[in-house]
Structure formats: structure tokens, C-alpha cells
Amino acid sequence: MDESPRPPSDQSPPPPPPGAQSHTGSPTDFLKGIVGKRVIVRLTSGVDYRGVLSCLDGFMNIALEQTEEHVNGVVTNRYGDAFIRGNNVLYISAAEPL
């Protein structure tokens, strides 16, 4: 049996590290808030696309402007506009503070 001391259950969790942002809201609110802003889109293949989010739909199909393709952290292509099919998207992240 584990006999290590356990913290009292009335203790609150530790505060977030300095500079960490805690956002509340739904994923839909987040996605609506980043339209028109710079984003990073990671594909299931590991390739990143960075650009300005023009629009997206309920299937996570994404349209980007001023797009750069990054493979292993190196820019491999630049596109004016890029369209990414949603089933290839692993995640989308804001590239600038919200």
C-alpha cells in the first residue's frame, strides 16, 4: 500500500504559471474569435500551415491567406491562399495573443 502523505482535499490547485492564459468558453467561441487572425494549422501528417484564417466551416475545412507551409520547422512553400480539408486537421492554434 502507498503510505505517502496526501494533501488535504480542501486545498485549492496551484495557480497557473506566470504568463499562462486561462480562457473560458467553448471551442466555437475560440474559432469565431480567431477568424481574421494569424493561426497555425497542424495536419495529421505533421506539416504546419501558418497564415491568416479567412474562414472555416463545421467540418473544419479551413481557408487561409498569406500561407506558409512548414515541414520540420522549415518554410518549404508560400501560398497566397490555401484551402485545407478538415479531415486532415489535427489542431488549429492562435499564432498571436487573443
Backbone as numpy.savetxt, mean C-alpha at the origin, in Angstrom:
# Nx Ny Nz CAx CAy CAz Cx Cy Cz
5.13 -26.96 31.95 4.30 -25.77 31.95 5.17 -24.53 31.95
4.69 -23.50 31.29 5.40 -22.24 31.22 5.15 -21.46 32.50
6.22 -21.14 33.23 6.07 -20.45 34.49 6.57 -19.02 34.43
6.72 -18.47 33.20 7.19 -17.10 33.08 6.09 -16.15 33.54
6.48 -15.02 34.16 5.46 -14.08 34.65 4.69 -13.47 33.48
3.43 -13.29 33.71 2.56 -12.71 32.69 2.15 -11.31 33.13
2.09 -10.37 32.18 1.68 -9.02 32.56 0.21 -9.01 32.97
-0.14 -8.10 33.87 -1.55 -8.01 34.27 -2.41 -7.69 33.06
-3.62 -8.22 33.06 -4.50 -8.05 31.91 -5.04 -6.62 31.80
-4.92 -5.81 32.88 -5.42 -4.44 32.82 -4.41 -3.47 32.21
-3.23 -3.98 31.82 -2.22 -3.13 31.21 -2.61 -2.81 29.77
-2.42 -1.55 29.37 -2.73 -1.19 28.00 -1.55 -1.55 27.10
-1.79 -1.74 25.80 -0.69 -2.08 24.89 0.30 -0.93 24.80
1.53 -1.22 24.44 2.52 -0.14 24.35 2.15 0.84 23.25
2.57 2.09 23.40 2.24 3.09 22.38 2.98 2.78 21.08
2.47 3.25 19.95 3.17 3.01 18.68 4.50 3.75 18.67
5.46 3.27 17.90 6.75 3.95 17.84 6.60 5.37 17.31
7.53 6.27 17.67 7.45 7.64 17.17 7.43 7.67 15.65
6.59 8.53 15.10 6.49 8.65 13.66 5.52 7.67 13.03
5.07 6.68 13.80 4.12 5.72 13.25 2.74 6.38 13.19
2.07 6.13 12.10 0.74 6.71 11.94 -0.29 5.61 12.14
-1.30 5.90 12.90 -2.38 4.95 13.03 -3.62 5.56 12.39
-4.09 4.91 11.35 -5.25 5.40 10.63 -6.41 4.46 10.92
-7.53 5.04 11.16 -8.72 4.23 11.30 -9.59 4.49 10.09
-10.35 3.53 9.74 -11.21 3.66 8.58 -11.16 2.37 7.77
-12.01 2.31 6.80 -12.11 1.10 5.99 -11.12 1.14 4.84
-10.84 0.00 4.24 -10.00 -0.02 3.04 -10.58 0.85 1.91
-11.90 0.90 1.83 -12.54 1.74 0.81 -12.21 3.21 1.05
-12.25 3.64 2.30 -11.89 5.03 2.63 -10.44 5.31 2.24
-9.56 4.36 2.52 -8.15 4.52 2.16 -8.01 4.68 0.65
-8.65 3.79 -0.11 -8.51 3.82 -1.56 -9.09 5.10 -2.15
-10.21 5.57 -1.61 -10.78 6.84 -2.09 -9.84 8.00 -1.78
-9.13 7.90 -0.67 -8.25 8.98 -0.25 -6.94 9.07 -1.02
-6.56 8.00 -1.72 -5.29 8.04 -2.44 -5.44 8.27 -3.94
-6.66 8.38 -4.42 -6.85 8.71 -5.85 -6.25 10.09 -6.10
-5.42 10.18 -7.13 -4.74 11.43 -7.45 -3.40 11.59 -6.75
-3.01 10.61 -5.93 -1.74 10.68 -5.21 -0.79 9.60 -5.71
0.49 9.76 -5.35 1.50 8.77 -5.74 1.32 7.50 -4.92
1.38 6.36 -5.60 1.20 5.07 -4.96 2.27 4.09 -5.44
2.38 3.01 -4.70 3.20 1.87 -5.09 2.27 0.67 -5.20
2.28 0.02 -6.35 1.46 -1.17 -6.56 2.40 -2.35 -6.70
2.30 -3.32 -5.80 3.12 -4.53 -5.87 2.29 -5.63 -6.51
2.85 -6.25 -7.53 2.18 -7.37 -8.20 2.57 -8.68 -7.54
1.80 -9.72 -7.80 2.10 -11.03 -7.24 3.43 -11.55 -7.75
3.91 -11.04 -8.87 5.21 -11.44 -9.42 6.38 -10.78 -8.70
6.09 -9.78 -7.84 7.13 -9.06 -7.12 7.55 -7.76 -7.78
7.02 -7.48 -8.97 7.34 -6.23 -9.67 6.52 -5.10 -9.05
7.15 -3.93 -8.89 6.47 -2.75 -8.36 6.21 -1.76 -9.48
5.05 -1.13 -9.42 4.73 -0.01 -10.30 4.46 1.18 -9.41
5.13 2.29 -9.71 4.98 3.52 -8.92 4.47 4.60 -9.85
3.42 5.28 -9.41 2.87 6.35 -10.22 1.72 7.03 -9.50
1.03 7.89 -10.23 -0.12 8.61 -9.68 -1.36 7.78 -9.97
-2.12 7.47 -8.93 -3.33 6.67 -9.08 -4.41 7.49 -9.75
-4.77 7.08 -10.95 -5.80 7.79 -11.71 -7.19 7.30 -11.31
-7.37 5.99 -11.30 -8.65 5.42 -10.87 -8.49 3.93 -10.62
-9.48 3.36 -9.96 -9.53 1.92 -9.73 -10.98 1.52 -9.57
-11.24 0.22 -9.73 -12.61 -0.26 -9.61 -12.70 -1.33 -8.53
-13.86 -1.93 -8.39 -14.11 -2.92 -7.36 -13.32 -4.21 -7.54
-12.77 -4.43 -8.72 -11.95 -5.61 -8.98 -10.47 -5.31 -8.77
-10.15 -4.10 -8.29 -8.78 -3.62 -8.09 -8.05 -3.45 -9.41
-8.78 -3.31 -10.52 -8.14 -2.88 -11.76 -7.69 -1.45 -11.54
-6.45 -1.14 -11.92 -5.82 0.12 -11.55 -5.32 0.84 -12.79
-5.55 2.14 -12.82 -4.97 3.00 -13.86 -4.00 3.95 -13.18
-2.76 3.97 -13.68 -1.72 4.84 -13.15 -1.24 5.80 -14.23
-0.81 6.98 -13.81 -0.18 7.95 -14.69 1.26 8.14 -14.21
2.14 8.61 -15.10 3.55 8.87 -14.77 4.15 7.63 -14.09
4.01 6.50 -14.74 4.33 5.22 -14.11 5.77 4.80 -14.35
6.38 4.25 -13.30 7.69 3.64 -13.39 7.55 2.18 -12.97
8.23 1.30 -13.70 8.26 -0.12 -13.37 9.58 -0.40 -12.65
9.50 -1.01 -11.47 10.69 -1.33 -10.67 10.80 -2.84 -10.52
11.95 -3.38 -10.93 12.24 -4.80 -10.74 13.48 -4.88 -9.86
13.33 -5.54 -8.73 14.43 -5.65 -7.74 14.98 -4.27 -7.36
14.09 -3.29 -7.24 14.48 -1.96 -6.81 15.08 -1.08 -7.88
15.17 -1.57 -9.12 15.77 -0.82 -10.21 14.68 -0.45 -11.22
14.67 0.83 -11.64 13.70 1.27 -12.65 14.04 0.59 -13.97
13.07 -0.16 -14.53 13.31 -0.86 -15.79 12.55 -0.23 -16.95
11.45 0.46 -16.67 10.65 1.12 -17.72 9.92 2.30 -17.15
9.57 3.22 -18.04 8.71 4.35 -17.68 7.58 4.39 -18.68
6.38 4.60 -18.18 5.19 4.64 -19.02 4.41 5.91 -18.71
3.75 6.46 -19.71 2.87 7.59 -19.46 1.66 7.14 -18.66
0.97 6.15 -19.19 -0.19 5.56 -18.52 0.01 4.05 -18.45
-0.47 3.46 -17.37 -0.40 2.01 -17.22 -1.71 1.51 -16.64
-2.14 0.37 -17.14 -3.36 -0.26 -16.65 -2.99 -1.63 -16.11
-3.37 -1.89 -14.88 -2.99 -3.14 -14.20 -4.26 -3.90 -13.86
-4.30 -5.14 -14.30 -5.45 -5.98 -14.00 -5.43 -6.39 -12.53
-6.58 -6.28 -11.89 -6.68 -6.45 -10.44 -6.23 -7.79 -9.90
-6.40 -8.86 -10.67 -6.02 -10.16 -10.12 -4.51 -10.34 -10.01
-3.73 -9.39 -10.55 -2.27 -9.43 -10.43 -1.77 -8.61 -9.24
-2.65 -7.87 -8.58 -2.25 -6.94 -7.52 -2.12 -7.67 -6.19
-0.93 -7.54 -5.58 -0.73 -8.07 -4.24 -1.16 -7.04 -3.22
-0.69 -5.78 -3.39 -1.13 -4.69 -2.52 -0.91 -3.37 -3.20
-1.56 -2.34 -2.66 -1.36 -0.97 -3.09 -1.06 -0.15 -1.84
-0.07 0.71 -1.95 0.40 1.47 -0.80 0.56 2.94 -1.19
0.29 3.83 -0.26 0.50 5.26 -0.51 2.01 5.52 -0.49
2.52 6.22 -1.50 3.94 6.51 -1.58 4.28 7.85 -0.93
3.27 8.57 -0.49 3.47 9.86 0.18 2.55 9.91 1.39
2.87 10.72 2.38 2.02 10.80 3.57 0.60 11.24 3.21
-0.36 10.66 3.92 -1.77 10.98 3.65 -2.21 12.19 4.44
